Each structure stands twice: as structure tokens, then as C-alpha cells.
PDB file of C-alpha atoms in Angstrom:
ATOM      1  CA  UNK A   1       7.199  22.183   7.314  1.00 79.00           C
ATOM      2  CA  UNK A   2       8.357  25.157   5.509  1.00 83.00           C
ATOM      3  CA  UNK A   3      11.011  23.971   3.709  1.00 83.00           C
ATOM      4  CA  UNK A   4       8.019  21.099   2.192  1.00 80.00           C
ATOM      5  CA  UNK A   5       6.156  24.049   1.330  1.00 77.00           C
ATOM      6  CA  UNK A   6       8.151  26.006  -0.463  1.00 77.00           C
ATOM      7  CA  UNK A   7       9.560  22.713  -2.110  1.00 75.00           C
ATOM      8  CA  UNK A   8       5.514  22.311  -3.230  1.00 70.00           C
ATOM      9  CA  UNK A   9       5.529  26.123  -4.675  1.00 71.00           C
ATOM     10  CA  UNK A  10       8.441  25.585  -6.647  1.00 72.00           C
ATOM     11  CA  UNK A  11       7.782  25.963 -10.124  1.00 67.00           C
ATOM     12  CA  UNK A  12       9.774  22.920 -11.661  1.00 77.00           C
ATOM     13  CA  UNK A  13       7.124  20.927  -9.208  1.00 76.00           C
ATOM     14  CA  UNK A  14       4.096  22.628 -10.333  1.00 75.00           C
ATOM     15  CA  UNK A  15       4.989  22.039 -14.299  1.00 79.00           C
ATOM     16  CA  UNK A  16       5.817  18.861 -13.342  1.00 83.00           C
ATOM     17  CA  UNK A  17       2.401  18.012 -11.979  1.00 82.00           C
ATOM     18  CA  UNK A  18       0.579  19.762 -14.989  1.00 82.00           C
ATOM     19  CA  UNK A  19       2.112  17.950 -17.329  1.00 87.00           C
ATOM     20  CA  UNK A  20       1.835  14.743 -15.410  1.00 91.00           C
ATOM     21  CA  UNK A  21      -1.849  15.476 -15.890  1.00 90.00           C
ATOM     22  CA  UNK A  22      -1.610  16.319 -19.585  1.00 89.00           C
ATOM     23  CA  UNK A  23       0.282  13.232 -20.490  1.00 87.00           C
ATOM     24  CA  UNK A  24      -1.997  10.632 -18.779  1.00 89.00           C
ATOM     25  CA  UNK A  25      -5.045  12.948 -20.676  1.00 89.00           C
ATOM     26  CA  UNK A  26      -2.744  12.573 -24.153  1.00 86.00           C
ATOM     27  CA  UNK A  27      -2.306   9.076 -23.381  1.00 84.00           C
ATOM     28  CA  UNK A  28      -5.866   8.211 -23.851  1.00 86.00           C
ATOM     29  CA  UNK A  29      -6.276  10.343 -26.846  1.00 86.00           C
ATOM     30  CA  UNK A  30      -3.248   8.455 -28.505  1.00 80.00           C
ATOM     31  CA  UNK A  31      -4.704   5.328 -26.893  1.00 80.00           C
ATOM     32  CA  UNK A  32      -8.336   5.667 -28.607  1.00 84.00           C
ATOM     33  CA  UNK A  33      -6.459   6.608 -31.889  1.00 82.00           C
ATOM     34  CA  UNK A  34      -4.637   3.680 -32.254  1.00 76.00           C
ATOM     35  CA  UNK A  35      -7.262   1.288 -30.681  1.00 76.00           C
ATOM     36  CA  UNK A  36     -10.197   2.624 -32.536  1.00 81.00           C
ATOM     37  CA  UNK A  37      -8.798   4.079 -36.017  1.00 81.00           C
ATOM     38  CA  UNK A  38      -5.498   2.698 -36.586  1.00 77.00           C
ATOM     39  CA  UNK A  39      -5.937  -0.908 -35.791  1.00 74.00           C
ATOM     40  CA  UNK A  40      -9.203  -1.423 -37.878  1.00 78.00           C
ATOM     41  CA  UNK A  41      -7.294   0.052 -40.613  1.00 79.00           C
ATOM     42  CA  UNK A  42      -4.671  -3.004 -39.773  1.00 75.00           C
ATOM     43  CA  UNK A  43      -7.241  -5.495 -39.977  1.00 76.00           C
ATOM     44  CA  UNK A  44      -9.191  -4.238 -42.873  1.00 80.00           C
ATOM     45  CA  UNK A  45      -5.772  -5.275 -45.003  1.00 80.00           C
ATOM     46  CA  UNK A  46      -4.548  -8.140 -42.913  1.00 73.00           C
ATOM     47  CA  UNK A  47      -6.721 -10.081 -40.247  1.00 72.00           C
ATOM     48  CA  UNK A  48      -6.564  -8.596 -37.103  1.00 62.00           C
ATOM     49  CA  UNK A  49      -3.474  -8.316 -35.036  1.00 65.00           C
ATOM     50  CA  UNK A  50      -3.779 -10.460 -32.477  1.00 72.00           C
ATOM     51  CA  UNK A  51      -0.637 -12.625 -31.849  1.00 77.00           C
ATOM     52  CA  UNK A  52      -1.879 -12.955 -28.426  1.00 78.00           C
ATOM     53  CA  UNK A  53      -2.392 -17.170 -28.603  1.00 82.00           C
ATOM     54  CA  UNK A  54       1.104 -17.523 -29.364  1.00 85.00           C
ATOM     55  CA  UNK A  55       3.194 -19.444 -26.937  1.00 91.00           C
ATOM     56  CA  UNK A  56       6.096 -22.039 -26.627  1.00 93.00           C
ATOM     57  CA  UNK A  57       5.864 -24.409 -23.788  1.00 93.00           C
ATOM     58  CA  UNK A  58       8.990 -25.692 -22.157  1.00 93.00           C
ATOM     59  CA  UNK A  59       8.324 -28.324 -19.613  1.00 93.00           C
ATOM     60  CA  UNK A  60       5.540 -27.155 -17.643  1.00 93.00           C
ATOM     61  CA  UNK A  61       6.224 -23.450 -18.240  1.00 93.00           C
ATOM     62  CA  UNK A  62       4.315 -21.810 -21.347  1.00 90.00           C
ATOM     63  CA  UNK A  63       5.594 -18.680 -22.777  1.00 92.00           C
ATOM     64  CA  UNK A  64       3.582 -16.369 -23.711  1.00 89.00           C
ATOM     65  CA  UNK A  65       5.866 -14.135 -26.305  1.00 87.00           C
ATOM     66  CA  UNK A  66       2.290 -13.752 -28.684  1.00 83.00           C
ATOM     67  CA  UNK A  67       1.561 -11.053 -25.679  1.00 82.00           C
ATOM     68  CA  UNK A  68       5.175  -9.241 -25.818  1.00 86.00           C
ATOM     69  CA  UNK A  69       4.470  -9.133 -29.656  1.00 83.00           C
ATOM     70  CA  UNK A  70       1.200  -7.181 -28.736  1.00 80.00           C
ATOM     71  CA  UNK A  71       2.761  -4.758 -26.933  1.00 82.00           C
ATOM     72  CA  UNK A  72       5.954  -4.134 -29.373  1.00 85.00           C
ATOM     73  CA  UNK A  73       3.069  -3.464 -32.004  1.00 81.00           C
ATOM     74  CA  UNK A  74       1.003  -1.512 -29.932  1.00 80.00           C
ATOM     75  CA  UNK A  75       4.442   1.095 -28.682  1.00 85.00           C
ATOM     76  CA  UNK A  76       5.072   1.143 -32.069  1.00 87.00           C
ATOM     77  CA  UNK A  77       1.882   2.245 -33.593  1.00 83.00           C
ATOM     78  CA  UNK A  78       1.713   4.785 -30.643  1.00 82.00           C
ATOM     79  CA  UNK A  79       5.264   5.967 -31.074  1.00 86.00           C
ATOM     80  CA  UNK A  80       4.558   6.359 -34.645  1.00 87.00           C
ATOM     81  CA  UNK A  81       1.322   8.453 -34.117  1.00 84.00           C
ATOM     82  CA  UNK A  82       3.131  10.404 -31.207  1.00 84.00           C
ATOM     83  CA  UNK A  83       5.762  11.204 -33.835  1.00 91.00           C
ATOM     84  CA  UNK A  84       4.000  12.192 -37.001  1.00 92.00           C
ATOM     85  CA  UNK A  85       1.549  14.201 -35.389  1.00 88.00           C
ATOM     86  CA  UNK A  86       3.016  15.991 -32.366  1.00 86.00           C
ATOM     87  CA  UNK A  87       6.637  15.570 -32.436  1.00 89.00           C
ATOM     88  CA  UNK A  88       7.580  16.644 -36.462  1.00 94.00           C
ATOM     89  CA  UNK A  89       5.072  19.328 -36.437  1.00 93.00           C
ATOM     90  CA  UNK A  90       5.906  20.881 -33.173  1.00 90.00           C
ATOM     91  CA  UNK A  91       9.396  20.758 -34.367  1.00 90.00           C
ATOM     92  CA  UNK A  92       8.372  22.500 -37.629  1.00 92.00           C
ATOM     93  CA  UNK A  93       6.677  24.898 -35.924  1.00 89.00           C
ATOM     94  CA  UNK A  94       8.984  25.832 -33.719  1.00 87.00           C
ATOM     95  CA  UNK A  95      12.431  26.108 -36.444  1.00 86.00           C
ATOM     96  CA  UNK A  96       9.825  28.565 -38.097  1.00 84.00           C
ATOM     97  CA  UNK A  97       9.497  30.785 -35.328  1.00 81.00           C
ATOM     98  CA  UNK A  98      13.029  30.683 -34.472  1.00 76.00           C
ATOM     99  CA  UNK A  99      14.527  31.648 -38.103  1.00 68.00           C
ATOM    100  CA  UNK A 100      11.920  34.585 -37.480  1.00 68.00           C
ATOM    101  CA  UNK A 101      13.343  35.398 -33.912  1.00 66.00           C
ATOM    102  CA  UNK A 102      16.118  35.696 -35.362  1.00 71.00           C
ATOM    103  CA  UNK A 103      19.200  37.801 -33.048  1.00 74.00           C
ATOM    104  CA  UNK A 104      19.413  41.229 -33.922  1.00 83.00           C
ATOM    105  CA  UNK A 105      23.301  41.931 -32.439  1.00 86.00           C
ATOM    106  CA  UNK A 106      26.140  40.339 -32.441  1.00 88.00           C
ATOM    107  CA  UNK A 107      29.309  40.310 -30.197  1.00 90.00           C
ATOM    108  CA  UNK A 108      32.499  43.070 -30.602  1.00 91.00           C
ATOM    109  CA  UNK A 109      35.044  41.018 -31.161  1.00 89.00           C
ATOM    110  CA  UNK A 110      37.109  43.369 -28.811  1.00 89.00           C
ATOM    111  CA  UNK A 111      35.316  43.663 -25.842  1.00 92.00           C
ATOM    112  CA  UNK A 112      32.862  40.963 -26.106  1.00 90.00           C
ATOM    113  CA  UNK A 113      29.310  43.427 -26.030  1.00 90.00           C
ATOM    114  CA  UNK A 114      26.349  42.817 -27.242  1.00 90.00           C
ATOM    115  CA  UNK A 115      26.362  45.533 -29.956  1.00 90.00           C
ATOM    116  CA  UNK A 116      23.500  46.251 -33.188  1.00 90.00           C
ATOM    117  CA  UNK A 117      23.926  44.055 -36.387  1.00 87.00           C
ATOM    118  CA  UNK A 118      24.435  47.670 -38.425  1.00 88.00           C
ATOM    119  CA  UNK A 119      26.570  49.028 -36.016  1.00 89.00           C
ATOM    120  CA  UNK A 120      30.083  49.809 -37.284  1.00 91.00           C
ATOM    121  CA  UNK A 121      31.840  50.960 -34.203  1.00 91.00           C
ATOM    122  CA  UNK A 122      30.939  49.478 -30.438  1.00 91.00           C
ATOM    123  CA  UNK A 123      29.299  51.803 -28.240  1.00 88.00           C
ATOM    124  CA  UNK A 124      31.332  50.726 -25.267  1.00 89.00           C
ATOM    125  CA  UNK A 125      35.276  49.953 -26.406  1.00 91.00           C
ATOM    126  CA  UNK A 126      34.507  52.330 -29.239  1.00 89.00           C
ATOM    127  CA  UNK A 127      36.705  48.999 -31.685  1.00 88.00           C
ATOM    128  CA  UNK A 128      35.816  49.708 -35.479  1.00 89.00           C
ATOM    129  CA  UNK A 129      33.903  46.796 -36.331  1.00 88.00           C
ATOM    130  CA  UNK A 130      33.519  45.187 -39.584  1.00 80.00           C
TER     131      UNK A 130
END
């Protein structure tokens, strides 16, 4: 029973479980979006999007592919949203704060220390560096 429990209070489980929680929440948000803004937009231009009544019937078996067109517009609408507004300005953000967090040593090429960018001996092999 202990080894359970302090599999529980692991921290890779417990971010794991948050963010669980957080997707399924994001998921509706991107959901709505796309349900209730983009595909309006859709139909205000086109018709609306409904390939749903599409089939091909072999035999006795009908196949439904106007539903698997659904969903391929549906994952891509949400894929597209996901991208544009979380993905490419997360990654914006975070290249900005990295260029600013930017490392201020570098290596002795002697000894292999961490030594200060203006240093021009290492503290620790005493090497001249450049």
C-alpha cells in the first residue's frame, strides 16, 4: 500500500491529473468556438456543412463516409484554432523570453567550467581564454 501511495504523490502523476482536467475544460472552450463562431461563419459563405446524408450503399451495407467527412472538418477546424491561438503564440512567447534568458558563461575550453562571458582567464585551470 505504500509503494501505491507514494506512486499517487509523485509529481509526474499529479501534473498529469491537472492537466487531464485542463484539457477536457480546453476542450469545451475550443469545442463552443468552433461550434458556435466558426461554423456559422462557414455557413454564412457556403450552406452549412453538413455532409452528414452522404452514403454509398453496397449490397445491404450503407456507408456512411458523409459522417467521417464531419469529423475530418470538425479536427481540422479545431486543430486550426488550437494552433493559431495557443500553439504559435505560446511559442512566440516563449523564444522571447528565452533570447532574454539568455546564458551569461560559457565553457573553458581547457577544463570544461562554467566560467563569466567577460572573463579572460578561468578561475579554476587558470587557461587564458579568448
Amino acid at each position: 500500500m505504500r509503494g501505491f501511495k507514494q506512486f499517487l504523490m509523485r509529481g509526474n502523476v499529479i501534473d498529469l491529473a491537472v492537466a487531464v482536467v485542463i484539457g477536457a475544460a480546453f476542450n469545451a472552450i475550443v469545442q463552443s468556438f468552433v461550434a458556435d463562431l466558426l461554423t456559422p461563419l462557414i455557413s454564412a459563405f457556403g450552406g452549412l456543412p453538413d455532409f452528414s446524408s452522404l452514403k454509398v450503399t453496397i449490397g445491404r451495407s450503407s456507408f456512411m463516409y458523409g459522417n467521417f467527412i464531419n469529423a475530418l472538418v470538425s479536427f481540422l477546424m479545431v486543430a486550426g484554432v488550437v494552433y493559431f491561438l495557443v500553439v504559435k503564440p505560446y511559442t512566440h512567447l516563449r523564444d522571447r523570453t528565452a533570447a532574454k534568458a539568455e546564458s551569461k558563461t560559457r565553457e573553458c575550453p581547457e577544463c570544461l567550467s562554467d566560467i563569466p562571458k567577460a572573463a579572460s582567464r578561468c578561475a579554476f585551470c587558470t587557461t587564458q581564454v579568448a
